[in-house]
Coordinates of C-alpha atoms in Angstrom, one line a residue:
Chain Q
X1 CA -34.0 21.5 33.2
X2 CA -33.2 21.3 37.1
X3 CA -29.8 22.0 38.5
X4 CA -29.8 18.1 39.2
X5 CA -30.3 17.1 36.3
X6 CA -27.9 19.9 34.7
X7 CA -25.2 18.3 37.0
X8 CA -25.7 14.9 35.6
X9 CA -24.7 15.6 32.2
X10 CA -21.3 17.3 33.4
X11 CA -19.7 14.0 33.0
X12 CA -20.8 13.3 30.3
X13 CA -19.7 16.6 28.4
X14 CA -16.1 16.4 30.3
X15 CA -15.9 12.4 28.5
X16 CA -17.1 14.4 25.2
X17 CA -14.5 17.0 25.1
X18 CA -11.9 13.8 26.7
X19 CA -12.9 12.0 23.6
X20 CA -12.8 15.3 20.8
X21 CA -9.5 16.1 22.5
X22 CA -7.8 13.0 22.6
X23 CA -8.8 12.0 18.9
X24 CA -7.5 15.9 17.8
X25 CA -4.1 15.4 19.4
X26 CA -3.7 12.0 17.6
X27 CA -5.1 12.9 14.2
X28 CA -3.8 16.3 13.6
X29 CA -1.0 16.4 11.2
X30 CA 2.2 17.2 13.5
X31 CA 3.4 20.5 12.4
X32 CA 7.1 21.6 12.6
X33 CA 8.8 18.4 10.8
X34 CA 12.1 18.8 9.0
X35 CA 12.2 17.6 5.8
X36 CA 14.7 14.4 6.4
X37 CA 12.0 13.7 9.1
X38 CA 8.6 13.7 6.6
X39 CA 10.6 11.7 4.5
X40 CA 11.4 9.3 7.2
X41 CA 8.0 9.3 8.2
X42 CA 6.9 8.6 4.5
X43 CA 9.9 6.2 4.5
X44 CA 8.0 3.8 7.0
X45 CA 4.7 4.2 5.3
X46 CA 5.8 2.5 2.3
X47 CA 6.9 -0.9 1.6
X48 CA 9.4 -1.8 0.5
X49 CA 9.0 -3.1 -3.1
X50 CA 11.4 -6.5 -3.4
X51 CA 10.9 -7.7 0.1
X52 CA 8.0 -9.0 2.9
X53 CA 6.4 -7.1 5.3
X54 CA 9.3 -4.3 5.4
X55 CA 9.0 -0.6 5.0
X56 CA 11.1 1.0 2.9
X57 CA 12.8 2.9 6.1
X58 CA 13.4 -0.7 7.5
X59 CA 15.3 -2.3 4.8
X60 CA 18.6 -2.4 3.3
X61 CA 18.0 -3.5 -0.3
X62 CA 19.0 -1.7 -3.8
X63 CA 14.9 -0.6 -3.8
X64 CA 14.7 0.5 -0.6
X65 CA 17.6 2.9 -0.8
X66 CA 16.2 4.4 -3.5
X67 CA 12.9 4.9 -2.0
X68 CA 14.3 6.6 0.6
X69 CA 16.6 9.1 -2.1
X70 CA 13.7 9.5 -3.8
X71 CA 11.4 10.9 -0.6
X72 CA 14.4 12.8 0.1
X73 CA 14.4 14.5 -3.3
X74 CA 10.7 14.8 -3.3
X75 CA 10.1 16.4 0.2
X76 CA 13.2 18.7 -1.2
X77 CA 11.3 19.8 -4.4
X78 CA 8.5 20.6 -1.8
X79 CA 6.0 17.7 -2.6
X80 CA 3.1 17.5 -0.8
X81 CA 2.9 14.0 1.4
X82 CA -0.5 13.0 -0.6
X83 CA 1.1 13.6 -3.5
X84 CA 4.6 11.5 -2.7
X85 CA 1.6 8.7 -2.1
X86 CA -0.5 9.0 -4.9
X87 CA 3.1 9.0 -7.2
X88 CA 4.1 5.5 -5.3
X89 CA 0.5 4.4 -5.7
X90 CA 0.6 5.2 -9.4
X91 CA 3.9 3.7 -10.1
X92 CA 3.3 -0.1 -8.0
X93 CA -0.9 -0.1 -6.9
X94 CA -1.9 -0.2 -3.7
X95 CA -0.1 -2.2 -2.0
X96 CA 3.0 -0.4 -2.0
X97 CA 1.3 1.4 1.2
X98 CA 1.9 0.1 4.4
X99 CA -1.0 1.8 5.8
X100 CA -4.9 1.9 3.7
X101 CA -5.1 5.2 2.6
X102 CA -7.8 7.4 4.1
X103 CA -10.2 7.8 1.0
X104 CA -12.6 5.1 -1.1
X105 CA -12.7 1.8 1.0
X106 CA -9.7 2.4 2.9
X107 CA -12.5 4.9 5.0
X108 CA -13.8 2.1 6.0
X109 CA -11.2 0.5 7.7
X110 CA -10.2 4.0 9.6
X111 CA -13.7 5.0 9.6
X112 CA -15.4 2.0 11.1
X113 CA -14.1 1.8 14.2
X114 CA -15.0 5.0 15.4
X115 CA -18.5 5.1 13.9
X116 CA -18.5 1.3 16.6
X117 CA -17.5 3.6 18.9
X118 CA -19.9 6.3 19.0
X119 CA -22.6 3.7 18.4
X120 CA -21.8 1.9 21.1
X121 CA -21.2 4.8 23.2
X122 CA -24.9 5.8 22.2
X123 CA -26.2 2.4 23.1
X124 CA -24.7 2.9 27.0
X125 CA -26.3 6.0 26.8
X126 CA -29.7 4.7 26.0
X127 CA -29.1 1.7 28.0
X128 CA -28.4 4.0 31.3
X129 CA -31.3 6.8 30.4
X130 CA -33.4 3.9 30.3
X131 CA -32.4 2.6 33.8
X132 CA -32.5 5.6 35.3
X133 CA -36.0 6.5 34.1
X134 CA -37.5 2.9 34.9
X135 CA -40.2 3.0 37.8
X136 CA -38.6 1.7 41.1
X137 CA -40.5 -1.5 41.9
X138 CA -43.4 -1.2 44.5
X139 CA -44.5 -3.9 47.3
X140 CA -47.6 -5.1 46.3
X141 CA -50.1 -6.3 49.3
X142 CA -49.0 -9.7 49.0
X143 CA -45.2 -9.1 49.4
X144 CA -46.0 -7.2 52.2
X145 CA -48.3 -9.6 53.9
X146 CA -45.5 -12.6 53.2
X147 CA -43.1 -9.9 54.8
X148 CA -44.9 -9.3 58.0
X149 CA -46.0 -13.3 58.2
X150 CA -41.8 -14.0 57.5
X151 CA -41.2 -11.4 60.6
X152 CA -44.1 -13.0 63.0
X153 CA -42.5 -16.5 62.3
X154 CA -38.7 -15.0 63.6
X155 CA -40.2 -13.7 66.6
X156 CA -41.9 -16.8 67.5
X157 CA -38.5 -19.1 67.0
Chain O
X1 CA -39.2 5.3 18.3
X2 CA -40.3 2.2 20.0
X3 CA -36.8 0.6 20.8
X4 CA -34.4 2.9 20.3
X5 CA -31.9 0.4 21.8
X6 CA -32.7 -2.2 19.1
X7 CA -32.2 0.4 16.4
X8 CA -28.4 1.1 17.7
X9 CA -27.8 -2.8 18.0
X10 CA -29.3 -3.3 14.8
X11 CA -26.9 0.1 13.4
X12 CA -23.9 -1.4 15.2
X13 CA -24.7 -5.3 13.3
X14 CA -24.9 -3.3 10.1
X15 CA -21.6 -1.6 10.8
X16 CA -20.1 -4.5 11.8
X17 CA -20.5 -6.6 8.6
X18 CA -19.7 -4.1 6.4
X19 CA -16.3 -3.7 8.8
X20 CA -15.9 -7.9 8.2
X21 CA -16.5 -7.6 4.5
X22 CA -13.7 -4.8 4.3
X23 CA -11.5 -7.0 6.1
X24 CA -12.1 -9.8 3.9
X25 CA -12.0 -8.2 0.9
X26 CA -9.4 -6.1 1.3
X27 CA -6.8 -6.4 4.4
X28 CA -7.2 -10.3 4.6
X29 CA -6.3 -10.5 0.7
X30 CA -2.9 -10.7 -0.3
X31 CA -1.3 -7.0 -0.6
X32 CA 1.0 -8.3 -3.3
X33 CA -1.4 -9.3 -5.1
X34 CA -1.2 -6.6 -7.9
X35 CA 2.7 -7.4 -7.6
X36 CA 2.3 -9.3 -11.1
X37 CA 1.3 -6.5 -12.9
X38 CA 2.7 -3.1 -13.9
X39 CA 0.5 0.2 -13.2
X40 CA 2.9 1.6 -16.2
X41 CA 0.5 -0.7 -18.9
X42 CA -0.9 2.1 -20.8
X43 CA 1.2 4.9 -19.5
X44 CA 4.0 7.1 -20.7
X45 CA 7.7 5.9 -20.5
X46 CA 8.7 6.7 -17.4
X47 CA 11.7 9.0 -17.3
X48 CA 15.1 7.2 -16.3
X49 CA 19.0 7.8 -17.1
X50 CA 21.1 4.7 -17.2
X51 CA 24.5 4.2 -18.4
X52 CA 25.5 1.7 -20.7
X53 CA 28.4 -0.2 -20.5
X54 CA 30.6 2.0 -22.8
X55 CA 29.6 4.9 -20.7
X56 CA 27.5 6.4 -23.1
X57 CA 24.2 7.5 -21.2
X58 CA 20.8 6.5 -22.1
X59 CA 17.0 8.1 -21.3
X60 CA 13.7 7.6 -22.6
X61 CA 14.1 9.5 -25.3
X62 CA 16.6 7.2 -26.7
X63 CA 14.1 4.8 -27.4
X64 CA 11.5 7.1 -29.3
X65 CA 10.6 5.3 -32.9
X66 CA 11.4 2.0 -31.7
X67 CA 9.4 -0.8 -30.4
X68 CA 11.4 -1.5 -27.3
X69 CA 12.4 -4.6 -24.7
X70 CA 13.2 -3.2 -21.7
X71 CA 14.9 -6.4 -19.5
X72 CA 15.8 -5.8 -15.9
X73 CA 18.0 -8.5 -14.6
X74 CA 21.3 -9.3 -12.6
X75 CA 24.1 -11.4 -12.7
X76 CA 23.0 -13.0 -9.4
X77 CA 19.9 -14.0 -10.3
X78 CA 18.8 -17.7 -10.8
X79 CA 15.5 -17.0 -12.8
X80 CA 17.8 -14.3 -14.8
X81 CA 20.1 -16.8 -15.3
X82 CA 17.8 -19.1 -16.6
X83 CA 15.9 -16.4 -18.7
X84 CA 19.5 -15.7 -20.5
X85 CA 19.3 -18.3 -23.5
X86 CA 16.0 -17.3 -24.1
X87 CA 16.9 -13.5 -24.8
X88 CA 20.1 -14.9 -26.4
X89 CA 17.5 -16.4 -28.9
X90 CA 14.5 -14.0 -29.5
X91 CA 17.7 -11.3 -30.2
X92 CA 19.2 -13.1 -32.4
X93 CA 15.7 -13.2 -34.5
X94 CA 15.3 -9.3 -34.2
X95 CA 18.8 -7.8 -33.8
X96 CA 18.8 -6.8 -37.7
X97 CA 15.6 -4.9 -37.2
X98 CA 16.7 -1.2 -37.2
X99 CA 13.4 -0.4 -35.5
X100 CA 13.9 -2.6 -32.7
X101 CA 16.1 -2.1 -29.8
X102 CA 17.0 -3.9 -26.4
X103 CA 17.8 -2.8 -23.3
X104 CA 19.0 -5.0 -20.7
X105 CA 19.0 -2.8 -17.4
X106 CA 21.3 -4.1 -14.5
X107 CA 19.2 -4.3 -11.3
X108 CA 21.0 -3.9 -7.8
X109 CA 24.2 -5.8 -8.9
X110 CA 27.9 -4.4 -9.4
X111 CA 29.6 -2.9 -12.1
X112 CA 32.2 -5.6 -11.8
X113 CA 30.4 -8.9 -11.7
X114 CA 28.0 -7.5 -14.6
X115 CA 31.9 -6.9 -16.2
X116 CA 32.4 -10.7 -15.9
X117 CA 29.1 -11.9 -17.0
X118 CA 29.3 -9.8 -20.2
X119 CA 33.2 -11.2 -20.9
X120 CA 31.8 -14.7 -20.9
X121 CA 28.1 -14.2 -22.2
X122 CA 29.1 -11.7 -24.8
X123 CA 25.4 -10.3 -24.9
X124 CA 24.8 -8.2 -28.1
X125 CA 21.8 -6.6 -27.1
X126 CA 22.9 -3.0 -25.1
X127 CA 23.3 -3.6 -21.3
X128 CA 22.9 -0.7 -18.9
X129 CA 23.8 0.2 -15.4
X130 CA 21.3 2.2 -12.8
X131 CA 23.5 4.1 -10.6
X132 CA 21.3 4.7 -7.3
X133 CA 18.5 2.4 -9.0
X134 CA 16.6 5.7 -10.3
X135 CA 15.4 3.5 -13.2
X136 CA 14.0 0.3 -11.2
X137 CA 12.4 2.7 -9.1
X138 CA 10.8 4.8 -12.0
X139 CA 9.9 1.8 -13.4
X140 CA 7.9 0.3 -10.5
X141 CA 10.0 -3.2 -10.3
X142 CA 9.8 -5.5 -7.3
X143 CA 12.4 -7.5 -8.2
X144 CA 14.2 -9.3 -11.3
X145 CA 13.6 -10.1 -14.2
X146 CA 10.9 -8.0 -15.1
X147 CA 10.4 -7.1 -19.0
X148 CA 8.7 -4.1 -20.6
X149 CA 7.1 -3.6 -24.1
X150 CA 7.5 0.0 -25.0
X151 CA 5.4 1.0 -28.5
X152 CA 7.7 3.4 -30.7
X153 CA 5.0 6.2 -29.6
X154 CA 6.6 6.0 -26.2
X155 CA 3.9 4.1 -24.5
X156 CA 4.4 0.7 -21.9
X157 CA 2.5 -1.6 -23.8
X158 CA 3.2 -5.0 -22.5
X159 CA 5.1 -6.3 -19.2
X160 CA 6.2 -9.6 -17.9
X161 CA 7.0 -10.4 -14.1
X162 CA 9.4 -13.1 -13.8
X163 CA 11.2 -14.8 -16.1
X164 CA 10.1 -14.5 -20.4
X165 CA 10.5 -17.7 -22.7
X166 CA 11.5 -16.3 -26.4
X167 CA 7.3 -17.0 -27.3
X168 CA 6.5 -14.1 -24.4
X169 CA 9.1 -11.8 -25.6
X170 CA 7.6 -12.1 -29.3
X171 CA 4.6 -11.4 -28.0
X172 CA 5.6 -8.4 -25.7
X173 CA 7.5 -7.4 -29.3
X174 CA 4.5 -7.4 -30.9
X175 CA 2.4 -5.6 -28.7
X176 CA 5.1 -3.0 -29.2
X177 CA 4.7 -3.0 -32.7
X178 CA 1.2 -2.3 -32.4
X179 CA -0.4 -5.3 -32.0
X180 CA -2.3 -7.0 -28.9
X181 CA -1.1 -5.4 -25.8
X182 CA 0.5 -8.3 -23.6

């Protein structure tokens, strides 16, 4: 490989670790939270029971209040957060998560987008390699002769 | 590979309609949707700790070797309200029954209106309160009323979302007893 050719993937290794970076700050679970604020992050995960569109952090009814006891309790007894989930999932389905969870089908809808992404970051990839490695075009004998005779005809006006 | 292009627009067309079907099947459907049914069917009482109105407390284990109605409800409510006459009238049919038992849970009401309801309803079936609504919760309810069919063995056998006519609560009774879960 020649040092020009070294140098041309540098951006695209800096993009890479731009990419692997920015996707590891947002997915890696945020250490250091107190317990009142897992359970308030749990809070707005799940919705609230007797009410539309509402997390259980965001309403005021009899349910929600309880929800939000009950995380309390359960962060207290040292709960994991899957296992809060999978005791609210038990207890009301699915749908009492605001969010798909990140397993079975609900990959899909978390993994989907990414996998677009990386296939469509190939495809530019390809798309470019493919440009770049294209034969530049060559004047054939004709172009040039219709050239020169474009060139005699200026001179002459 | 002879098109390696077409291959990833061909990968990303696959990965697209399985995304669309995902969506369709899943995030476009209604998420309360599963709302009509209890995840308890089938499972263990849940464990709960009401108080009835006398002030004697009540758990789950109160109701062991009994086929049980469980009856959330509330003073407030208009589809409670209309639901009334028709537990009035399937108790009445069962209240002899010393292996029966009903329990009419008080869902995010106060002690005081529930107070007036019972001096001019005079229900005979046991009528608890959920301080802190521990027992909704443990019970998975989205609202009121919402009737459970607990076997004697300790088992949710048979639930009912929304209002019961006497005919559903026999047949929540009798999946209690043992018969066809409802």
């Amino acid at each position: 490989m020649s040092a020009g050719s070294r140098r041309g993937w540098i951006p695209w290794i800096l993009l890479g670790v731009l990419v692997v970076g920015v996707l590891a700050w947002a997915l890696w679970p945020s250490g250091g939270q107190s317990d009142a604020e897992r359970a308030r992050s749990l809070a707005h995960e799940l919705r609230c029971p007797d009410c539309e569109s509402l997390s259980a952090a965001d309403s005021q009814t009899a349910s929600a209040r309880a929800i939000r006891r009950d995380l309390h309790e359960r962060v207290a007894e040292g709960q994991s957060d899957a296992t809060i989930r999978r005791a609210y999932v038990d207890r009301y389905g699915e749908s009492i998560l605001l969010k798909p969870e990140q397993g079975g089908l609900g990959f899909l809808v978390w993994g989907l987008p990414v996998l677009l992404l990386v296939a469509g970051a190939g495809a530019l990839l390809v798309a470019f390699r493919r440009w770049r490695s294209a034969e530049p075009l060559q004047p054939t004998d004709d172009d040039e002769a219709l050239v020169r005779e474009m060139r005699t005809g200026e001179q002459a006006s | 590979m002879k098109h390696p292009a077409r291959w990833v627009a061909g990968g990303i067309a696959v990965l697209l309609v399985a995304f669309s079907v995902v969506l369709a099947t899943q995030v476009g459907s209604d998420p309360r949707a599963d709302a009509k049914k209890s995840q308890l069917a089938g499972k263990d009482t849940p464990k709960f700790r009401v108080q009835s109105l006398d002030g004697k407390e009540l758990t789950q284990a109160d109701l062991a070797g009994k086929a049980t109605i469980v009856n959330f409800w509330n003073t407030w409510c208009i589809p409670c309200r209309e639901e009334h006459p028709e537990l009035t009238k399937f108790y009445a049919r069962h209240a002899d029954d010393p292996d029966f038992v009903m329990l009419g849970i008080v869902r995010d009401d106060t002690r005081k209106a529930v107070d007036r309801w019972m001096q001019a309803n005079k229900d005979a079936w046991t009528v608890a309160t959920d301080p802190g609504g521990n027992a909704a919760l443990a019970f998975g309810t989205r609202g009121q009323p919402e009737t459970f069919a607990i076997s004697p063995d300790g088992l949710v056998v048979g639930y009912q979302f929304g209002p019961s006519s006497a005919q559903d609560l026999e047949t929540l009774l009798a999946a209690a007893r043992g018969g066809t879960g409802a």
